[in-house]
JSON list of C-alpha atoms in Angstrom, two decimals:
[
{"chain": "A", "resi": 1, "resn": "ARG", "atom": "CA", "xyz": [-0.10, -0.02, 0.03]},
{"chain": "A", "resi": 2, "resn": "TYR", "atom": "CA", "xyz": [1.16, 3.57, -0.83]},
{"chain": "A", "resi": 3, "resn": "TYR", "atom": "CA", "xyz": [0.71, 6.60, 1.20]},
{"chain": "A", "resi": 4, "resn": "ALA", "atom": "CA", "xyz": [1.96, 10.09, -0.01]},
{"chain": "A", "resi": 5, "resn": "SER", "atom": "CA", "xyz": [1.71, 13.29, 1.92]},
{"chain": "A", "resi": 6, "resn": "LEU", "atom": "CA", "xyz": [3.68, 16.54, 2.52]},
{"chain": "A", "resi": 7, "resn": "ASP", "atom": "CA", "xyz": [2.67, 16.32, 6.33]},
{"chain": "A", "resi": 8, "resn": "ARG", "atom": "CA", "xyz": [5.42, 16.83, 8.76]},
{"chain": "A", "resi": 9, "resn": "GLY", "atom": "CA", "xyz": [7.06, 13.71, 10.05]},
{"chain": "A", "resi": 10, "resn": "SER", "atom": "CA", "xyz": [5.05, 12.98, 13.11]},
{"chain": "A", "resi": 11, "resn": "ASP", "atom": "CA", "xyz": [1.76, 13.34, 11.31]},
{"chain": "A", "resi": 12, "resn": "PHE", "atom": "CA", "xyz": [2.98, 11.25, 8.41]},
{"chain": "A", "resi": 13, "resn": "MET", "atom": "CA", "xyz": [4.18, 8.37, 10.78]},
{"chain": "A", "resi": 14, "resn": "LEU", "atom": "CA", "xyz": [0.85, 8.30, 12.65]},
{"chain": "A", "resi": 15, "resn": "GLU", "atom": "CA", "xyz": [-0.97, 7.89, 9.24]},
{"chain": "A", "resi": 16, "resn": "MET", "atom": "CA", "xyz": [1.41, 5.16, 8.37]},
{"chain": "A", "resi": 17, "resn": "ARG", "atom": "CA", "xyz": [0.42, 3.33, 11.70]},
{"chain": "A", "resi": 18, "resn": "ARG", "atom": "CA", "xyz": [-3.24, 3.82, 10.66]},
{"chain": "A", "resi": 19, "resn": "GLN", "atom": "CA", "xyz": [-2.67, 2.27, 7.28]},
{"chain": "A", "resi": 20, "resn": "ALA", "atom": "CA", "xyz": [-0.68, -0.65, 8.79]},
{"chain": "A", "resi": 21, "resn": "ILE", "atom": "CA", "xyz": [-3.53, -1.30, 11.25]},
{"chain": "A", "resi": 22, "resn": "ARG", "atom": "CA", "xyz": [-5.91, -1.36, 8.24]},
{"chain": "A", "resi": 23, "resn": "LYS", "atom": "CA", "xyz": [-3.47, -3.93, 6.53]},
{"chain": "A", "resi": 24, "resn": "GLY", "atom": "CA", "xyz": [-3.54, -6.24, 9.46]},
{"chain": "A", "resi": 25, "resn": "LEU", "atom": "CA", "xyz": [-0.66, -5.01, 11.78]},
{"chain": "A", "resi": 26, "resn": "GLY", "atom": "CA", "xyz": [-2.22, -6.75, 14.80]},
{"chain": "A", "resi": 27, "resn": "GLY", "atom": "CA", "xyz": [-1.93, -10.13, 13.17]},
{"chain": "A", "resi": 28, "resn": "VAL", "atom": "CA", "xyz": [1.66, -10.19, 11.97]},
{"chain": "A", "resi": 29, "resn": "LYS", "atom": "CA", "xyz": [4.59, -11.91, 13.75]},
{"chain": "A", "resi": 30, "resn": "GLU", "atom": "CA", "xyz": [7.21, -9.35, 12.81]},
{"chain": "A", "resi": 31, "resn": "VAL", "atom": "CA", "xyz": [7.27, -5.81, 12.02]},
{"chain": "A", "resi": 32, "resn": "ILE", "atom": "CA", "xyz": [10.43, -4.29, 10.37]},
{"chain": "A", "resi": 33, "resn": "ALA", "atom": "CA", "xyz": [11.25, -0.56, 10.36]},
{"chain": "A", "resi": 34, "resn": "LEU", "atom": "CA", "xyz": [13.92, 0.13, 7.66]},
{"chain": "A", "resi": 35, "resn": "ALA", "atom": "CA", "xyz": [15.24, 3.77, 7.44]},
{"chain": "A", "resi": 36, "resn": "ASP", "atom": "CA", "xyz": [18.15, 5.94, 6.72]},
{"chain": "A", "resi": 37, "resn": "GLY", "atom": "CA", "xyz": [19.32, 6.68, 10.21]},
{"chain": "A", "resi": 38, "resn": "GLN", "atom": "CA", "xyz": [17.72, 10.11, 10.79]},
{"chain": "A", "resi": 39, "resn": "PRO", "atom": "CA", "xyz": [17.09, 10.29, 14.48]},
{"chain": "A", "resi": 40, "resn": "TRP", "atom": "CA", "xyz": [13.53, 11.64, 14.08]},
{"chain": "A", "resi": 41, "resn": "ILE", "atom": "CA", "xyz": [12.58, 8.67, 12.17]},
{"chain": "A", "resi": 42, "resn": "TRP", "atom": "CA", "xyz": [13.74, 6.26, 14.75]},
{"chain": "A", "resi": 43, "resn": "LYS", "atom": "CA", "xyz": [11.94, 8.15, 17.42]},
{"chain": "A", "resi": 44, "resn": "GLU", "atom": "CA", "xyz": [8.60, 8.19, 15.41]},
{"chain": "A", "resi": 45, "resn": "PHE", "atom": "CA", "xyz": [9.06, 4.33, 14.80]},
{"chain": "A", "resi": 46, "resn": "GLU", "atom": "CA", "xyz": [9.41, 3.98, 18.53]},
{"chain": "A", "resi": 47, "resn": "ILE", "atom": "CA", "xyz": [6.18, 5.79, 19.22]},
{"chain": "A", "resi": 48, "resn": "ASN", "atom": "CA", "xyz": [4.05, 4.28, 16.40]},
{"chain": "A", "resi": 49, "resn": "PHE", "atom": "CA", "xyz": [5.87, 0.92, 15.90]},
{"chain": "A", "resi": 50, "resn": "PRO", "atom": "CA", "xyz": [7.33, 0.05, 19.26]},
{"chain": "A", "resi": 51, "resn": "MET", "atom": "CA", "xyz": [7.33, -3.71, 18.39]},
{"chain": "A", "resi": 52, "resn": "ALA", "atom": "CA", "xyz": [9.37, -3.12, 15.15]},
{"chain": "A", "resi": 53, "resn": "VAL", "atom": "CA", "xyz": [12.88, -4.36, 14.52]},
{"chain": "A", "resi": 54, "resn": "GLN", "atom": "CA", "xyz": [14.65, -1.39, 13.46]},
{"chain": "A", "resi": 55, "resn": "VAL", "atom": "CA", "xyz": [17.18, -1.85, 10.50]},
{"chain": "A", "resi": 56, "resn": "LEU", "atom": "CA", "xyz": [19.50, 0.93, 9.25]},
{"chain": "A", "resi": 57, "resn": "ASP", "atom": "CA", "xyz": [19.42, 1.03, 5.47]},
{"chain": "A", "resi": 58, "resn": "PHE", "atom": "CA", "xyz": [22.45, -0.84, 4.19]},
{"chain": "A", "resi": 59, "resn": "TRP", "atom": "CA", "xyz": [23.10, 1.52, 1.26]},
{"chain": "A", "resi": 60, "resn": "HIS", "atom": "CA", "xyz": [22.88, 4.69, 3.21]},
{"chain": "A", "resi": 61, "resn": "LEU", "atom": "CA", "xyz": [25.50, 3.24, 5.47]},
{"chain": "A", "resi": 62, "resn": "MET", "atom": "CA", "xyz": [27.68, 2.41, 2.46]},
{"chain": "A", "resi": 63, "resn": "GLU", "atom": "CA", "xyz": [27.31, 6.12, 1.38]},
{"chain": "A", "resi": 64, "resn": "HIS", "atom": "CA", "xyz": [29.09, 7.01, 4.65]},
{"chain": "A", "resi": 65, "resn": "VAL", "atom": "CA", "xyz": [31.70, 4.28, 4.00]},
{"chain": "A", "resi": 66, "resn": "TRP", "atom": "CA", "xyz": [32.27, 5.53, 0.44]},
{"chain": "A", "resi": 67, "resn": "ALA", "atom": "CA", "xyz": [32.69, 9.13, 1.69]},
{"chain": "A", "resi": 68, "resn": "LEU", "atom": "CA", "xyz": [35.43, 8.03, 4.06]},
{"chain": "A", "resi": 69, "resn": "ALA", "atom": "CA", "xyz": [37.19, 5.82, 1.52]},
{"chain": "A", "resi": 70, "resn": "ARG", "atom": "CA", "xyz": [37.27, 8.85, -0.94]},
{"chain": "A", "resi": 71, "resn": "THR", "atom": "CA", "xyz": [38.66, 11.18, 1.78]},
{"chain": "A", "resi": 72, "resn": "LEU", "atom": "CA", "xyz": [41.40, 8.62, 2.75]},
{"chain": "A", "resi": 73, "resn": "TRP", "atom": "CA", "xyz": [42.52, 7.40, -0.56]},
{"chain": "A", "resi": 74, "resn": "GLY", "atom": "CA", "xyz": [41.09, 9.79, -3.26]},
{"chain": "A", "resi": 75, "resn": "GLU", "atom": "CA", "xyz": [37.95, 9.98, -5.40]},
{"chain": "A", "resi": 76, "resn": "ASP", "atom": "CA", "xyz": [38.64, 7.22, -8.13]},
{"chain": "A", "resi": 77, "resn": "SER", "atom": "CA", "xyz": [41.53, 5.32, -6.46]},
{"chain": "A", "resi": 78, "resn": "ARG", "atom": "CA", "xyz": [41.71, 1.44, -6.56]},
{"chain": "A", "resi": 79, "resn": "GLN", "atom": "CA", "xyz": [42.58, 1.40, -2.80]},
{"chain": "A", "resi": 80, "resn": "ALA", "atom": "CA", "xyz": [39.33, 3.42, -1.94]},
{"chain": "A", "resi": 81, "resn": "LYS", "atom": "CA", "xyz": [37.24, 0.98, -3.85]},
{"chain": "A", "resi": 82, "resn": "ARG", "atom": "CA", "xyz": [38.99, -2.11, -2.58]},
{"chain": "A", "resi": 83, "resn": "TRP", "atom": "CA", "xyz": [38.61, -0.77, 1.00]},
{"chain": "A", "resi": 84, "resn": "ALA", "atom": "CA", "xyz": [34.95, 0.13, 0.63]},
{"chain": "A", "resi": 85, "resn": "GLU", "atom": "CA", "xyz": [34.15, -3.27, -0.93]},
{"chain": "A", "resi": 86, "resn": "SER", "atom": "CA", "xyz": [35.89, -5.17, 1.90]},
{"chain": "A", "resi": 87, "resn": "VAL", "atom": "CA", "xyz": [33.91, -3.13, 4.40]},
{"chain": "A", "resi": 88, "resn": "ARG", "atom": "CA", "xyz": [30.71, -3.97, 2.50]},
{"chain": "A", "resi": 89, "resn": "GLY", "atom": "CA", "xyz": [31.51, -7.70, 2.73]},
{"chain": "A", "resi": 90, "resn": "GLN", "atom": "CA", "xyz": [32.44, -7.39, 6.40]},
{"chain": "A", "resi": 91, "resn": "LEU", "atom": "CA", "xyz": [29.13, -5.57, 7.21]},
{"chain": "A", "resi": 92, "resn": "LYS", "atom": "CA", "xyz": [27.14, -8.53, 5.63]},
{"chain": "A", "resi": 93, "resn": "ASP", "atom": "CA", "xyz": [29.28, -11.23, 7.19]},
{"chain": "A", "resi": 94, "resn": "LYS", "atom": "CA", "xyz": [30.06, -9.80, 10.63]},
{"chain": "A", "resi": 95, "resn": "GLY", "atom": "CA", "xyz": [27.77, -6.77, 11.18]},
{"chain": "A", "resi": 96, "resn": "GLY", "atom": "CA", "xyz": [28.25, -3.27, 12.09]},
{"chain": "A", "resi": 97, "resn": "GLY", "atom": "CA", "xyz": [29.92, -3.90, 15.52]},
{"chain": "A", "resi": 98, "resn": "ALA", "atom": "CA", "xyz": [32.89, -5.56, 13.67]},
{"chain": "A", "resi": 99, "resn": "VAL", "atom": "CA", "xyz": [33.24, -2.63, 11.10]},
{"chain": "A", "resi": 100, "resn": "LEU", "atom": "CA", "xyz": [33.06, -0.10, 13.97]},
{"chain": "A", "resi": 101, "resn": "LYS", "atom": "CA", "xyz": [36.10, -1.72, 15.67]},
{"chain": "A", "resi": 102, "resn": "ARG", "atom": "CA", "xyz": [37.70, -1.65, 12.32]},
{"chain": "A", "resi": 103, "resn": "ILE", "atom": "CA", "xyz": [37.16, 2.10, 11.67]},
{"chain": "A", "resi": 104, "resn": "LYS", "atom": "CA", "xyz": [38.40, 2.98, 15.24]},
{"chain": "A", "resi": 105, "resn": "ARG", "atom": "CA", "xyz": [41.65, 1.08, 14.65]},
{"chain": "A", "resi": 106, "resn": "LEU", "atom": "CA", "xyz": [41.93, 3.00, 11.32]},
{"chain": "A", "resi": 107, "resn": "LYS", "atom": "CA", "xyz": [41.70, 6.37, 13.19]},
{"chain": "A", "resi": 108, "resn": "ARG", "atom": "CA", "xyz": [44.77, 5.66, 15.21]},
{"chain": "A", "resi": 109, "resn": "ARG", "atom": "CA", "xyz": [46.94, 5.56, 12.04]},
{"chain": "A", "resi": 110, "resn": "ARG", "atom": "CA", "xyz": [45.54, 8.79, 10.54]},
{"chain": "A", "resi": 111, "resn": "LYS", "atom": "CA", "xyz": [46.85, 12.30, 11.49]},
{"chain": "A", "resi": 112, "resn": "LYS", "atom": "CA", "xyz": [45.27, 14.67, 9.01]},
{"chain": "A", "resi": 113, "resn": "LYS", "atom": "CA", "xyz": [42.36, 16.64, 10.49]},
{"chain": "A", "resi": 114, "resn": "THR", "atom": "CA", "xyz": [40.05, 16.08, 7.45]},
{"chain": "A", "resi": 115, "resn": "GLU", "atom": "CA", "xyz": [40.64, 12.28, 7.57]},
{"chain": "A", "resi": 116, "resn": "ARG", "atom": "CA", "xyz": [40.01, 12.14, 11.43]},
{"chain": "A", "resi": 117, "resn": "GLU", "atom": "CA", "xyz": [36.93, 14.24, 11.02]},
{"chain": "A", "resi": 118, "resn": "GLU", "atom": "CA", "xyz": [35.50, 11.94, 8.31]},
{"chain": "A", "resi": 119, "resn": "ILE", "atom": "CA", "xyz": [36.50, 8.87, 10.47]},
{"chain": "A", "resi": 120, "resn": "ASP", "atom": "CA", "xyz": [34.81, 10.45, 13.44]},
{"chain": "A", "resi": 121, "resn": "SER", "atom": "CA", "xyz": [31.60, 11.14, 11.46]},
{"chain": "A", "resi": 122, "resn": "LEU", "atom": "CA", "xyz": [31.30, 7.40, 10.47]},
{"chain": "A", "resi": 123, "resn": "ILE", "atom": "CA", "xyz": [32.12, 6.22, 14.02]},
{"chain": "A", "resi": 124, "resn": "LYS", "atom": "CA", "xyz": [29.33, 8.35, 15.27]},
{"chain": "A", "resi": 125, "resn": "TYR", "atom": "CA", "xyz": [26.89, 7.28, 12.68]},
{"chain": "A", "resi": 126, "resn": "LEU", "atom": "CA", "xyz": [27.65, 3.50, 13.35]},
{"chain": "A", "resi": 127, "resn": "THR", "atom": "CA", "xyz": [27.69, 4.01, 17.17]},
{"chain": "A", "resi": 128, "resn": "ASP", "atom": "CA", "xyz": [24.24, 5.80, 17.11]},
{"chain": "A", "resi": 129, "resn": "ASN", "atom": "CA", "xyz": [22.82, 3.02, 14.99]},
{"chain": "A", "resi": 130, "resn": "LEU", "atom": "CA", "xyz": [24.64, 0.00, 16.40]},
{"chain": "A", "resi": 131, "resn": "SER", "atom": "CA", "xyz": [21.46, -1.80, 17.46]},
{"chain": "A", "resi": 132, "resn": "ARG", "atom": "CA", "xyz": [20.30, -1.50, 13.82]},
{"chain": "A", "resi": 133, "resn": "VAL", "atom": "CA", "xyz": [23.22, -2.92, 11.92]},
{"chain": "A", "resi": 134, "resn": "ASP", "atom": "CA", "xyz": [23.08, -6.70, 12.51]},
{"chain": "A", "resi": 135, "resn": "TYR", "atom": "CA", "xyz": [23.01, -7.50, 8.87]},
{"chain": "A", "resi": 136, "resn": "PRO", "atom": "CA", "xyz": [24.16, -11.09, 9.04]},
{"chain": "A", "resi": 137, "resn": "GLY", "atom": "CA", "xyz": [21.12, -11.70, 11.43]},
{"chain": "A", "resi": 138, "resn": "TYR", "atom": "CA", "xyz": [18.76, -9.77, 9.22]},
{"chain": "A", "resi": 139, "resn": "ILE", "atom": "CA", "xyz": [19.87, -11.63, 5.97]},
{"chain": "A", "resi": 140, "resn": "GLU", "atom": "CA", "xyz": [19.54, -14.98, 7.72]},
{"chain": "A", "resi": 141, "resn": "ARG", "atom": "CA", "xyz": [15.98, -14.05, 8.79]},
{"chain": "A", "resi": 142, "resn": "GLY", "atom": "CA", "xyz": [15.16, -12.90, 5.26]},
{"chain": "A", "resi": 143, "resn": "TYR", "atom": "CA", "xyz": [14.72, -9.15, 5.96]},
{"chain": "A", "resi": 144, "resn": "ASP", "atom": "CA", "xyz": [15.26, -6.59, 3.41]},
{"chain": "A", "resi": 145, "resn": "ILE", "atom": "CA", "xyz": [18.51, -4.64, 4.33]},
{"chain": "A", "resi": 146, "resn": "GLY", "atom": "CA", "xyz": [17.97, -1.95, 1.74]},
{"chain": "A", "resi": 147, "resn": "SER", "atom": "CA", "xyz": [15.28, 0.54, 1.00]},
{"chain": "A", "resi": 148, "resn": "GLY", "atom": "CA", "xyz": [15.51, 0.25, -2.76]},
{"chain": "A", "resi": 149, "resn": "PRO", "atom": "CA", "xyz": [11.93, -0.80, -3.17]},
{"chain": "A", "resi": 150, "resn": "VAL", "atom": "CA", "xyz": [10.71, 2.24, -1.30]},
{"chain": "A", "resi": 151, "resn": "GLU", "atom": "CA", "xyz": [13.02, 4.58, -3.18]},
{"chain": "A", "resi": 152, "resn": "ALA", "atom": "CA", "xyz": [11.68, 3.06, -6.35]},
{"chain": "A", "resi": 153, "resn": "ALA", "atom": "CA", "xyz": [8.12, 3.56, -5.18]},
{"chain": "A", "resi": 154, "resn": "CYS", "atom": "CA", "xyz": [8.81, 7.31, -4.56]},
{"chain": "A", "resi": 155, "resn": "LYS", "atom": "CA", "xyz": [9.86, 7.59, -8.10]},
{"chain": "A", "resi": 156, "resn": "THR", "atom": "CA", "xyz": [6.75, 5.67, -9.33]},
{"chain": "A", "resi": 157, "resn": "VAL", "atom": "CA", "xyz": [4.23, 7.25, -7.20]},
{"chain": "A", "resi": 158, "resn": "ILE", "atom": "CA", "xyz": [5.53, 10.87, -6.91]},
{"chain": "A", "resi": 159, "resn": "GLY", "atom": "CA", "xyz": [8.26, 11.39, -9.47]},
{"chain": "A", "resi": 160, "resn": "ARG", "atom": "CA", "xyz": [6.36, 10.29, -12.62]},
{"chain": "A", "resi": 161, "resn": "ARG", "atom": "CA", "xyz": [3.39, 12.45, -11.89]},
{"chain": "A", "resi": 162, "resn": "LEU", "atom": "CA", "xyz": [4.70, 15.42, -10.13]},
{"chain": "A", "resi": 163, "resn": "LYS", "atom": "CA", "xyz": [8.26, 15.90, -11.67]},
{"chain": "A", "resi": 164, "resn": "GLY", "atom": "CA", "xyz": [7.52, 16.07, -15.34]},
{"chain": "A", "resi": 165, "resn": "SER", "atom": "CA", "xyz": [9.22, 18.55, -17.62]},
{"chain": "A", "resi": 166, "resn": "GLY", "atom": "CA", "xyz": [7.83, 22.06, -17.08]},
{"chain": "A", "resi": 167, "resn": "MET", "atom": "CA", "xyz": [5.43, 21.03, -14.23]},
{"chain": "A", "resi": 168, "resn": "ARG", "atom": "CA", "xyz": [4.91, 23.68, -11.47]},
{"chain": "A", "resi": 169, "resn": "TRP", "atom": "CA", "xyz": [2.83, 22.88, -8.36]},
{"chain": "A", "resi": 170, "resn": "THR", "atom": "CA", "xyz": [1.56, 24.69, -5.40]},
{"chain": "A", "resi": 171, "resn": "GLU", "atom": "CA", "xyz": [2.02, 22.79, -2.11]},
{"chain": "A", "resi": 172, "resn": "VAL", "atom": "CA", "xyz": [-1.68, 22.25, -1.87]},
{"chain": "A", "resi": 173, "resn": "GLY", "atom": "CA", "xyz": [-2.04, 20.89, -5.39]},
{"chain": "A", "resi": 174, "resn": "ALA", "atom": "CA", "xyz": [1.00, 18.68, -5.08]},
{"chain": "A", "resi": 175, "resn": "GLU", "atom": "CA", "xyz": [-0.42, 17.20, -1.85]},
{"chain": "A", "resi": 176, "resn": "LYS", "atom": "CA", "xyz": [-3.64, 16.47, -3.52]},
{"chain": "A", "resi": 177, "resn": "ILE", "atom": "CA", "xyz": [-2.30, 14.91, -6.56]},
{"chain": "A", "resi": 178, "resn": "ALA", "atom": "CA", "xyz": [0.11, 12.77, -4.59]},
{"chain": "A", "resi": 179, "resn": "ARG", "atom": "CA", "xyz": [-2.63, 11.45, -2.34]},
{"chain": "A", "resi": 180, "resn": "LEU", "atom": "CA", "xyz": [-4.77, 10.56, -5.38]},
{"chain": "A", "resi": 181, "resn": "ARG", "atom": "CA", "xyz": [-1.80, 8.83, -7.03]},
{"chain": "A", "resi": 182, "resn": "ALA", "atom": "CA", "xyz": [-1.15, 6.76, -3.81]},
{"chain": "A", "resi": 183, "resn": "ILE", "atom": "CA", "xyz": [-4.72, 5.80, -3.57]},
{"chain": "A", "resi": 184, "resn": "ARG", "atom": "CA", "xyz": [-4.94, 4.72, -7.35]},
{"chain": "A", "resi": 185, "resn": "LEU", "atom": "CA", "xyz": [-1.59, 2.68, -7.18]},
{"chain": "A", "resi": 186, "resn": "SER", "atom": "CA", "xyz": [-2.74, 1.00, -3.88]},
{"chain": "A", "resi": 187, "resn": "GLY", "atom": "CA", "xyz": [-5.90, -0.30, -5.75]},
{"chain": "A", "resi": 188, "resn": "LEU", "atom": "CA", "xyz": [-8.22, 1.72, -3.55]},
{"chain": "A", "resi": 189, "resn": "TRP", "atom": "CA", "xyz": [-9.53, 4.05, -6.33]},
{"chain": "A", "resi": 190, "resn": "ASP", "atom": "CA", "xyz": [-13.18, 2.60, -6.48]},
{"chain": "A", "resi": 191, "resn": "ASN", "atom": "CA", "xyz": [-13.36, 2.53, -2.70]},
{"chain": "A", "resi": 192, "resn": "PHE", "atom": "CA", "xyz": [-12.26, 6.08, -2.50]},
{"chain": "A", "resi": 193, "resn": "TRP", "atom": "CA", "xyz": [-14.85, 7.29, -4.95]},
{"chain": "A", "resi": 194, "resn": "GLY", "atom": "CA", "xyz": [-17.51, 5.05, -3.34]},
{"chain": "A", "resi": 195, "resn": "PHE", "atom": "CA", "xyz": [-18.57, 3.12, -6.49]},
{"chain": "A", "resi": 196, "resn": "THR", "atom": "CA", "xyz": [-17.12, 0.50, -8.81]},
{"chain": "A", "resi": 197, "resn": "VAL", "atom": "CA", "xyz": [-16.12, 1.41, -12.26]},
{"chain": "A", "resi": 198, "resn": "SER", "atom": "CA", "xyz": [-17.37, -1.26, -14.81]},
{"chain": "A", "resi": 199, "resn": "ALA", "atom": "CA", "xyz": [-14.66, -2.82, -17.12]},
{"chain": "A", "resi": 200, "resn": "ALA", "atom": "CA", "xyz": [-15.25, -1.39, -20.71]}
]
C-alpha cells in the first residue's frame, strides 16, 4: 500500500500506523522498520511501531563508508574501492560492530584533520545505529536490508506524476495529486470514490 503526503514527520508516521492497522498490523509476527538513520525517524518508529525491529538502510551506511574511502585514498583510487568493498563484505558477514572496531583502529593511524573528522563522522553514525546494523542476522531471517523498493516507489508514485518537464505545483496541489496517486496505485480508487467502475 502507498501513502503520500507533505505532512510533517509525526503526522505522516501516525498515518502510516493507521494504514498498517488497516492492513492487519495486529496479526503479524514481525514488523520491520527500515530507514536511513535520521534520529527523528527512529523516534517516530518507537512511538508508532514500538514492536518493530529497526534496520539501518544498508546503502545509506555504504554512502558514509564510500565518503570515508574517498577522503582517505582519493575519489577514483583502486585502494578506496578495494577498502569500501571489503567493508561492504564485512558488514554482511560480521555486522556493524565488527566494522566499528575496524574504523576505530583506522583512526589511530591517521593524522590529518580532515581524515580524522570523516572517520569520527562514520564512528558516530555507526555508534548511534549500532542496534540496527546486525546485517548477518537480518539476512539470515530474510529481511530486506536496503530501502530500494521504497526509493523506487517514490519515483513511481511521486516522480512520474509530479516531476515532469515544465510542471509547477503549489504545495496544496502537489499534496492532493500525490494522495490521489497513492490511492490509485494502492488499488483503492473505487473505494475512495464510493462506486465500482465497470470494465469496458
